[in-house]
XYZ file of C-alpha atoms in Angstrom:
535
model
C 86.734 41.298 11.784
C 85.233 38.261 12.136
C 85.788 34.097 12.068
C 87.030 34.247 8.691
C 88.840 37.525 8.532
C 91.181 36.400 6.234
C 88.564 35.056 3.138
C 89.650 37.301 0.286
C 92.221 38.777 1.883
C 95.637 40.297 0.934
C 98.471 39.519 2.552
C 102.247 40.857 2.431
C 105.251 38.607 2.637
C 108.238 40.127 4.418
C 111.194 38.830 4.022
C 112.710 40.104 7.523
C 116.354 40.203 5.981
C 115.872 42.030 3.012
C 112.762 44.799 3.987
C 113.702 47.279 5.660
C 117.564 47.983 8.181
C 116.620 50.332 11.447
C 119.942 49.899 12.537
C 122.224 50.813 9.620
C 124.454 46.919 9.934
C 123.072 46.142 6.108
C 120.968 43.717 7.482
C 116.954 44.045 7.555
C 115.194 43.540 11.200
C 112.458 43.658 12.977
C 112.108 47.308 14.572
C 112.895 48.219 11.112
C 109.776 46.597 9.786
C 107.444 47.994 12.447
C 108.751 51.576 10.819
C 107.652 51.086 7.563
C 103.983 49.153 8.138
C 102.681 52.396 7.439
C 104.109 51.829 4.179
C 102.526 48.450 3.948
C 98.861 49.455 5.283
C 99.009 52.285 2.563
C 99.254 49.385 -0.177
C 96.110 48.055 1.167
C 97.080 44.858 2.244
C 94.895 42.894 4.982
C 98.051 41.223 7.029
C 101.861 40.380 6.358
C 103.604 37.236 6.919
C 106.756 37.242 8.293
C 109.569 34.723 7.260
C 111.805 33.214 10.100
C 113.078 35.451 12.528
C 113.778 32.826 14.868
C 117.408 32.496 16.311
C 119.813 30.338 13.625
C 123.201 30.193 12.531
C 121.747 31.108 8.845
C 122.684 28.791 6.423
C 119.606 29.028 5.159
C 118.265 32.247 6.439
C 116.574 31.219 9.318
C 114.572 28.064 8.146
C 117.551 26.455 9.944
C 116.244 27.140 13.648
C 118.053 26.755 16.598
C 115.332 27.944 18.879
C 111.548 28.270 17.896
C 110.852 30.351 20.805
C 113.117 33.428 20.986
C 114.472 36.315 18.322
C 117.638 36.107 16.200
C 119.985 38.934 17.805
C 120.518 40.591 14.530
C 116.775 41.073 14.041
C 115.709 42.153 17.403
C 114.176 40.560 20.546
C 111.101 38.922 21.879
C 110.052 42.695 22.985
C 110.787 44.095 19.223
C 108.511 41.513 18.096
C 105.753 42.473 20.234
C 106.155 46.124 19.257
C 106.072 44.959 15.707
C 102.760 42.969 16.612
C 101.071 45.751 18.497
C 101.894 48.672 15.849
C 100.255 46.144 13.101
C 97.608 45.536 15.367
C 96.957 49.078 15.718
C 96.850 50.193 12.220
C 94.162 46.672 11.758
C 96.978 44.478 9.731
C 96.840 40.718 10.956
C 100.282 38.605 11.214
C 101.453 35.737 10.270
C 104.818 33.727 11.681
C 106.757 31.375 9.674
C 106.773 27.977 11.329
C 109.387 25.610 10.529
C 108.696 22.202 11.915
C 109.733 19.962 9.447
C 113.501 20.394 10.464
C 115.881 22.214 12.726
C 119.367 23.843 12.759
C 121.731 21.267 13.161
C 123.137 23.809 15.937
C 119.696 23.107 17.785
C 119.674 22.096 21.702
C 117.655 18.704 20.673
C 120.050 18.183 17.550
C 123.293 18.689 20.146
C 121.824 16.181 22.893
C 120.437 13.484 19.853
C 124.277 12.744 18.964
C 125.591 13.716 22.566
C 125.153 9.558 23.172
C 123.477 6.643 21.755
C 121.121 6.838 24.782
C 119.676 10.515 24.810
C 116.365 10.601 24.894
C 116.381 13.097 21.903
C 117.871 10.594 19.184
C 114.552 10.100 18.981
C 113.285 13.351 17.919
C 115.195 12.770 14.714
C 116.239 10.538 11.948
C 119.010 8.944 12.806
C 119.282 5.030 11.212
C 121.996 2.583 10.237
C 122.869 2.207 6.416
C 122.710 -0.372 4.503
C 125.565 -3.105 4.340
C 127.655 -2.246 2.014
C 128.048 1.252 3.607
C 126.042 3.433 1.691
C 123.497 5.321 3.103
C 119.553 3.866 4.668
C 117.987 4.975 0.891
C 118.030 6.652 -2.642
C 116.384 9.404 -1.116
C 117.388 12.999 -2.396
C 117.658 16.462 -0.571
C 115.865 19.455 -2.524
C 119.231 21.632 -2.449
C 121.284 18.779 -4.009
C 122.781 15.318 -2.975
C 121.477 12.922 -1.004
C 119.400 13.514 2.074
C 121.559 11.845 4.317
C 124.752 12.654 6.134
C 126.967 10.027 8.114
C 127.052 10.291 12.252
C 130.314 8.944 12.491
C 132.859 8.692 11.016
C 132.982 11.822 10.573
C 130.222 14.171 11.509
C 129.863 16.123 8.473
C 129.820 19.210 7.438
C 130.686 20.566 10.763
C 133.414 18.366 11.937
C 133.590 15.580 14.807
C 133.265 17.406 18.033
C 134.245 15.014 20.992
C 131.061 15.015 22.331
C 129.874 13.369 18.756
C 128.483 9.542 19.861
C 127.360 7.118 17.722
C 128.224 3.757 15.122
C 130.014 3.713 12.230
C 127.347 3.650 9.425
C 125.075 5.912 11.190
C 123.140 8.654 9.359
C 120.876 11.573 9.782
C 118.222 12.554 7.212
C 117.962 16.174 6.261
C 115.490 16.948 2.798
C 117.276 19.921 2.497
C 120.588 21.333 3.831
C 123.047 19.073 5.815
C 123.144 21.716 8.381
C 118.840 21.214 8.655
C 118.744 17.686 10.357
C 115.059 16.415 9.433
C 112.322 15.352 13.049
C 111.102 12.529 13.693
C 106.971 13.351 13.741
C 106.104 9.871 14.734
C 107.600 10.601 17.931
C 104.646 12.492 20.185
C 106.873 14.171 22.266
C 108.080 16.227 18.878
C 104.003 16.864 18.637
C 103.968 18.024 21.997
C 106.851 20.390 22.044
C 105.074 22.146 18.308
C 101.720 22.529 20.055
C 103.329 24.529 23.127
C 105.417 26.485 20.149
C 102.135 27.565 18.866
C 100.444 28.810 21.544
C 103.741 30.405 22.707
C 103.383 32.897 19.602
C 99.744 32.905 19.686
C 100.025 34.253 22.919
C 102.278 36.403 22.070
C 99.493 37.754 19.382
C 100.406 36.113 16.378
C 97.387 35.718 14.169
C 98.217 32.350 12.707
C 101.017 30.534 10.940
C 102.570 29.798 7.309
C 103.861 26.292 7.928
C 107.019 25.875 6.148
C 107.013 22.359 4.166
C 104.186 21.649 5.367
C 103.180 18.378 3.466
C 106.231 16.711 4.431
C 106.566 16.128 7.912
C 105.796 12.485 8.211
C 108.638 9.898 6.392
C 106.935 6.923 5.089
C 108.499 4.465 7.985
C 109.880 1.608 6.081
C 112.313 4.223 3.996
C 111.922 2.733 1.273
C 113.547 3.968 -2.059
C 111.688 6.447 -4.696
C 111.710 5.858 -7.783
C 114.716 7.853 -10.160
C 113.459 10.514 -12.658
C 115.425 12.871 -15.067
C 117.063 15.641 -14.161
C 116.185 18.345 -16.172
C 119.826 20.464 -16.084
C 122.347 17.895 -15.933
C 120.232 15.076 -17.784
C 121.227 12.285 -15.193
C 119.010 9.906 -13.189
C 117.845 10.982 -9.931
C 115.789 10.306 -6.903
C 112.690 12.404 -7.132
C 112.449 15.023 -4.898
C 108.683 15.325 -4.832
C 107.782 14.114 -1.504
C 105.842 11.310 -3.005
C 107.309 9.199 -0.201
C 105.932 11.611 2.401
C 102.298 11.468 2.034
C 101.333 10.097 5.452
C 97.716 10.004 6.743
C 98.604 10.799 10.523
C 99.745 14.584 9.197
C 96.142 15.182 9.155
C 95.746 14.430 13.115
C 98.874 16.817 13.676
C 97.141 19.919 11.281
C 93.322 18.835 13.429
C 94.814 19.588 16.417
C 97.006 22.827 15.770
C 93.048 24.040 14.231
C 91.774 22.957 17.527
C 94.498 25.321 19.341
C 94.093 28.105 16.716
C 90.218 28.219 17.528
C 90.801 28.785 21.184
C 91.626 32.567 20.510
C 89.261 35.062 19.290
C 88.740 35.503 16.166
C 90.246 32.359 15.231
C 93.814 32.186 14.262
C 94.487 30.988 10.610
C 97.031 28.528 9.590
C 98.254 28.722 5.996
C 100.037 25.165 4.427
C 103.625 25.727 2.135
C 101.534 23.360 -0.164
C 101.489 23.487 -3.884
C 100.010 20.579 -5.356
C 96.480 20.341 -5.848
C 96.053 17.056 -5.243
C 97.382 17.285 -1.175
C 95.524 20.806 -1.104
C 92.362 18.917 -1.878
C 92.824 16.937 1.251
C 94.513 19.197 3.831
C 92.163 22.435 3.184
C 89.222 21.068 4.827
C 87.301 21.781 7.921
C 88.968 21.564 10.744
C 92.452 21.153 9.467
C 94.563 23.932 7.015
C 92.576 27.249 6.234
C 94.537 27.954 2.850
C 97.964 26.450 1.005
C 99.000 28.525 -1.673
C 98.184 27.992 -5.958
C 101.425 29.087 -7.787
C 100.638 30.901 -10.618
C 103.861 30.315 -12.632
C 102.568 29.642 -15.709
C 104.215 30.590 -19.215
C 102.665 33.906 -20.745
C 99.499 31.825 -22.880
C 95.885 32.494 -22.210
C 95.164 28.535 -22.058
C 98.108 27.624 -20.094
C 96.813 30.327 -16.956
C 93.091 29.397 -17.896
C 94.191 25.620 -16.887
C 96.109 26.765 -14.098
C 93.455 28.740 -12.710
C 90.608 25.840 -13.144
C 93.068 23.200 -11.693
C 93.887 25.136 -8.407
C 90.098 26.078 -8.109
C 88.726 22.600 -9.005
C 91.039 21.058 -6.430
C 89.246 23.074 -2.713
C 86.069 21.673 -2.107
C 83.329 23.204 0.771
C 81.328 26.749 0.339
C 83.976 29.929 0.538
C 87.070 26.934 -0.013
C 89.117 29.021 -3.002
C 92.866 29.210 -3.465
C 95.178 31.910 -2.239
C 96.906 33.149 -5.236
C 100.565 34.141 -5.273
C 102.959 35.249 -8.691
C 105.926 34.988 -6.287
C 108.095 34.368 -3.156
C 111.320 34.382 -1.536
C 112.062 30.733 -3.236
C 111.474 31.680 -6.804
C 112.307 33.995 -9.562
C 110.863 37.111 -9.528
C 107.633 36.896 -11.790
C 108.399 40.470 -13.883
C 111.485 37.939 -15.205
C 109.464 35.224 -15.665
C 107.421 37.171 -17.863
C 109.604 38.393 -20.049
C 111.922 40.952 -18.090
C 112.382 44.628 -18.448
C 109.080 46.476 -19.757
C 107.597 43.487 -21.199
C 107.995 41.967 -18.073
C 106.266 44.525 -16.344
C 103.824 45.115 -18.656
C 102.722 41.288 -18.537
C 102.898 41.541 -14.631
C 100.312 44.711 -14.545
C 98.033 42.646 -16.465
C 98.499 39.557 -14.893
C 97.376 41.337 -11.083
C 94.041 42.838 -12.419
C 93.697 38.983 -14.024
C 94.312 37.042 -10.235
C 93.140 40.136 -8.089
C 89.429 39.873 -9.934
C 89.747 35.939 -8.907
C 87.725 34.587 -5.798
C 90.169 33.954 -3.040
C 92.814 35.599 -1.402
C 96.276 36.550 -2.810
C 99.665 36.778 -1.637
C 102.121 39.326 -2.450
C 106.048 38.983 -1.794
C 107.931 42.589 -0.863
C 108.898 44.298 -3.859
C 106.607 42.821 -6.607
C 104.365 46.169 -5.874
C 107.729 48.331 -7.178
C 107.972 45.994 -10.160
C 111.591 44.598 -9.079
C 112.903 41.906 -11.365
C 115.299 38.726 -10.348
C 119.355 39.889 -9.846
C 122.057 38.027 -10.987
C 124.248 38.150 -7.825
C 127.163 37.319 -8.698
C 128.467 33.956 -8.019
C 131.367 34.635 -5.175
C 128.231 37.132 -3.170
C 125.351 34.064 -3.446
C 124.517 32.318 -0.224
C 121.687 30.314 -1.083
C 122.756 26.460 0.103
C 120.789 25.685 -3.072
C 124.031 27.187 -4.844
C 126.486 26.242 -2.480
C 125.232 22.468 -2.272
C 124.718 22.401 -6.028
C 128.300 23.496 -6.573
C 126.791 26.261 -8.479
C 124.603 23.891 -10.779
C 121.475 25.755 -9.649
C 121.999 29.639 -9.358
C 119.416 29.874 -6.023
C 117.306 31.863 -4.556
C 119.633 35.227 -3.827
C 118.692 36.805 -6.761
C 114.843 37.251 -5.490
C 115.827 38.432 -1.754
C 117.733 41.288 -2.477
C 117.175 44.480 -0.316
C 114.248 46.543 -0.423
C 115.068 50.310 -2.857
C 113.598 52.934 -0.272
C 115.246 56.142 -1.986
C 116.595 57.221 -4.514
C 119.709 58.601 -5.067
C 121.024 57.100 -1.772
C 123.717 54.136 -1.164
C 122.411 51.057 -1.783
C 119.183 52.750 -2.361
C 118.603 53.705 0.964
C 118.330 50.381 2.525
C 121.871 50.991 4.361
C 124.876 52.892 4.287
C 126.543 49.751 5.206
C 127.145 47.213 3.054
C 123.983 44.911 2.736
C 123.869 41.334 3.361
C 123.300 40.786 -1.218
C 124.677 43.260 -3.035
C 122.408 45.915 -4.281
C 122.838 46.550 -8.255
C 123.419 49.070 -9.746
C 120.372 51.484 -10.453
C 118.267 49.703 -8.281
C 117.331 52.926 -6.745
C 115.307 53.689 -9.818
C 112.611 51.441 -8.557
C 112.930 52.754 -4.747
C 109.747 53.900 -3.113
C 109.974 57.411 -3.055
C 111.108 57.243 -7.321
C 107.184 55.633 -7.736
C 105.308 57.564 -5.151
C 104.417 60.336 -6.766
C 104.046 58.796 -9.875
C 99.950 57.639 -11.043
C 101.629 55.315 -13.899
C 103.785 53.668 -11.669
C 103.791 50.002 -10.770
C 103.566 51.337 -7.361
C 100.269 53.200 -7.791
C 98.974 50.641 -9.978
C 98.953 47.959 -7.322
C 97.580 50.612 -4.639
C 94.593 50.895 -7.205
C 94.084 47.606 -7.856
C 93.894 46.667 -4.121
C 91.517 49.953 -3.395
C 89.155 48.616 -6.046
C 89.343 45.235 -4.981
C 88.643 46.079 -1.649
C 85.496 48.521 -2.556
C 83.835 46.032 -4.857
C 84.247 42.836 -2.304
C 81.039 43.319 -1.250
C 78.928 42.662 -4.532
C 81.328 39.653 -6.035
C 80.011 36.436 -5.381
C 82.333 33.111 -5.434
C 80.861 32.443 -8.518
C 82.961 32.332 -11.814
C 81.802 32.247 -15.532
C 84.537 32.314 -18.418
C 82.944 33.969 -21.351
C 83.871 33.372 -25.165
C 86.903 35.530 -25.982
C 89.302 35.563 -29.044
C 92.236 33.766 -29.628
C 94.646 34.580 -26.788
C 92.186 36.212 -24.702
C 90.979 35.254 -21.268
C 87.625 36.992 -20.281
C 85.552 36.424 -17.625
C 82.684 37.919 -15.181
C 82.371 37.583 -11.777
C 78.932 39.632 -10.523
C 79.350 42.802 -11.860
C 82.772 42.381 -12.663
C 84.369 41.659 -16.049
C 88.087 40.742 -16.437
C 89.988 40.745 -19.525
C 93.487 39.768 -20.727
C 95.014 39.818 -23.984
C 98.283 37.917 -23.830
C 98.652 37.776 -27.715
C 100.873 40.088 -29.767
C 98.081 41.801 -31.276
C 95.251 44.265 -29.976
C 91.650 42.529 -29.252
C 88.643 44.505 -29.495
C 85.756 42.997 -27.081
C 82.070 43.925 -27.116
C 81.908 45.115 -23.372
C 79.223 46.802 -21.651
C 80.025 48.598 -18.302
C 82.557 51.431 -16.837
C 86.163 50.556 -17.356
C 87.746 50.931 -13.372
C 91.435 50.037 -13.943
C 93.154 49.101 -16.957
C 97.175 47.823 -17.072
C 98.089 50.192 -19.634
C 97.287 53.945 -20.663
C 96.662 52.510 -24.379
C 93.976 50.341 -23.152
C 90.671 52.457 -24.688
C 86.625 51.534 -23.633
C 84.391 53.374 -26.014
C 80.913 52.898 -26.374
C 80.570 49.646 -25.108
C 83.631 48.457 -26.907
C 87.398 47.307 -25.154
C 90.456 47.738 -27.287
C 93.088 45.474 -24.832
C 96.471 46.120 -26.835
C 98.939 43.198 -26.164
C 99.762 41.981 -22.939
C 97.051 43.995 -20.921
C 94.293 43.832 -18.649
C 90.953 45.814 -17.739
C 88.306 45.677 -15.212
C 84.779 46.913 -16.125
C 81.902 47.358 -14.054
C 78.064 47.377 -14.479
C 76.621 49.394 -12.513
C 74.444 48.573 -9.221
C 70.947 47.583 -10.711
């Protein structure tokens, strides 16, 4: 390994609730993750992230924390974690921790003393203002899970009723961007940048290998509050504040990311810190030395040849500096599953075969969310089971995110497909255990296998791909490029393409692709890799 052990890696997102249950409560954990890793180092994966495990009352799944520096009791304790760490370590898999320093649990120690009395010293650590005159509250400003993104002080402290201890004026608020129960910091304050930096080196002591900052573009509030502007809103049609975060862009997040780099290069090799950051514009700005190593370039494009060719150029175009390219990711544990995105069922998978050989040939690294490698698609939970705040706070305008973060299938034929006997946190559908690991193991035209592949090649041809790029001419609905000896192709028209292609064809996304003297027939909505051989 060395400085930059993560450039063109692959890493694994866990998401600790739903991967794997060692203790049979239907609820994933973390000794039960440090059970399967051999699982994950089999896929070929370089590290895994981890999403919160921190303790948290859970009304949003841990990215409501009510104590950065400890273990939720229904995933384990600080000593599971460092098992988990020291097994990974072992088998040469790096891992990331899921900060969350934008916000904590309203349930937090800091939260409790802030509106314990108008004079704590930790009303300061968060937003807590007076509203305007006429009673309403300090701005337009919106949370991301519906509503606005402030909730009264007094009277009453909402949602979890006025507790005696509860101090403050009438016409007092707290800002939250997301759930009322996730009370937004106050980063101007220092002390809040003091108490992060000793969170950091607590779990990069404890052998962490770097971070995925949660909202990580948003920590600073522009300080006058001001109002944003209103936009559309695309379901109900109605003006709204927008919830972009255009009112967040504040220069003094950059000091705040220098110095968490300056920490992160005290251990050996350097630990890597990885930006929730989506816009190319910000990313252009924040990935740069001595601040954020990577933020992450969405691919959710719709299925059309120019539409991912645009995507692709904007998210490289926006990283500047030798070795700066995007980390590409189809999905994550706050969107739909990609294989519905693209269509569903086998036209969903098909497209999502293709579309990995298409990113994987890329420059960069990639992220993968559990699951995506067994070709799961998005579940429609049913309403009265979903416990996404997104559909709670929405009053079930927005279906949420519950659909993407069901359980792990492990076996087939077993209850819930062998994730637990016990009921699991989301219900697991019906047939779901036709998917389950040991259903695709055995299988070469499995999604399962196909990903293994695809990483294995990756992995062996690293060495003679350059960063450099060159889109070649391609019909109508075709995207072909080379990169070295590498040539990528994917037809995402209707029809079959046939390409002149010199080379040996490595990997293709479906058994009907065919590469006969010199010549690629891609049927629709496939991919192939072809190699020259070493000169």
């Amino acid at each position: 390994m060395t400085l930059s052990w993560w450039r063109g890696a692959v890493f694994y997102e866990i998401y600790v609730r739903s991967f794997a249950d060692s203790n049979d409560d239907g609820v994933g954990d973390l000794p039960g993750i440090t059970e399967r890793l051999e699982y994950v180092k089999a896929l070929g994966v370089d590290a895994i992230w981890l999403t919160p495990f921190y303790p948290s009352p859970q009304k949003d799944h841990g990215y409501d924390v009510a104590d950065y520096v400890d273990v939720h009791p229904e995933y384990g304790t600080l000593e599971d974690f460092d098992r988990l760490v020291q097994r990974a370590h072992d088998l040469r898999l790096k891992v990331l921790v899921d900060l969350v320093p934008n916000h904590t649990s309203d349930q937090h120690a800091w939260f409790k003393a802030a509106i314990s009395s108008p004079d704590n010293p930790h009303r300061a650590w968060y937003h807590i203002v007076d509203g305007k005159p006429d009673g309403s509250p300090p701005n337009n400003w919106g949370s991301a899970f519906g509503g606005p993104a402030w909730t009264e002080l007094q009277p009453p402290l909402r949602p979890f009723g006025p507790p005696p201890h509860a101090v403050g004026r009438p016409g007092q608020w707290y800002m939250h961007l997301f759930a009322p129960e996730q009370p937004d910091l106050n980063w101007w304050n220092t002390e809040v940048q003091a108490e992060f930096e000793g969170i950091v080196k607590f779990w990069l002591d404890r052998g962490a290998d770097g971070f995925r900052i949660d909202v990580a573009s948003a920590l600073f509030k522009r300080q006058d509050l001001a109002d944003t502007p209103l936009i559309r809103d695309r379901v109900t049609g109605t003006m709204r504040p927008d919830p972009a975060f255009s009112h967040l862009d504040q220069p003094q997040l950059h000091d705040v990311y220098r110095r968490w780099h300056e920490i992160a290069g005290g251990y050996e090799p350097r630990r890597v810190l990885v930006g929730e950051m989506f816009e190319a514009r910000r990313q252009s700005t924040f990935i740069v030395p001595g601040q954020l190593d990577m933020a992450f370039a969405m691919v959710m494009a719709r299925w059309e040849s120019g539409a991912w060719r645009r995507t692709i150029d904007v998210a490289r175009g926006a990283l500047r500096g030798p070795g700066n390219e995007p980390s590409w990711t189809q999905s994550n544990h706050d969107v739909a599953r990609h294989v519905t995105r693209l269509g569903g069922g086998d036209l969903g998978r098909a497209r999502a075969r293709a579309a990995l050989l298409l990113l994987f040939g890329l420059p960069g690294q990639v992220f993968l969310y559990q699951g995506e490698e067994l070709g799961l698609e998005e579940v429609d939970v049913p309403d009265e089971l979903r416990q996404d705040p997104v559909f709670l706070h929405s009053a079930g305008r927005y279906p949420g995110r519950d659909g993407c973060r069901v359980p792990l299938p492990w076996h087939r034929g077993q209850p819930n497909a062998g994730f637990s006997t016990s009921p699991p946190w989301l219900p697991v559908p019906s047939g779901w255990d036709r998917f389950a690991v040991d259903a695709q193991a055995g299988s070469a035209g499995s999604m399962l296998h196909h990903y293994k592949r695809a990483m294995e090649l990756r992995r062996s041809l690293a060495p003679r791909l350059p960063d450099r790029l060159a889109w070649l001419p391609a019909p109508q609905g075709v995207l072909l490029y080379r990169r070295g000896p590498l040539q990528v192709a994917c037809n995402f028209g209707r029809r079959p393409v046939s390409l002149e292609s010199p080379g040996r064809l490595e990997i293709a996304s479906s058994a009907l692709v065919q590469h006969r003297q010199g010549r690629l027939r891609l049927p629709a909505n496939s991919a192939a890799w072809l190699v020259a051989s070493p000169s």
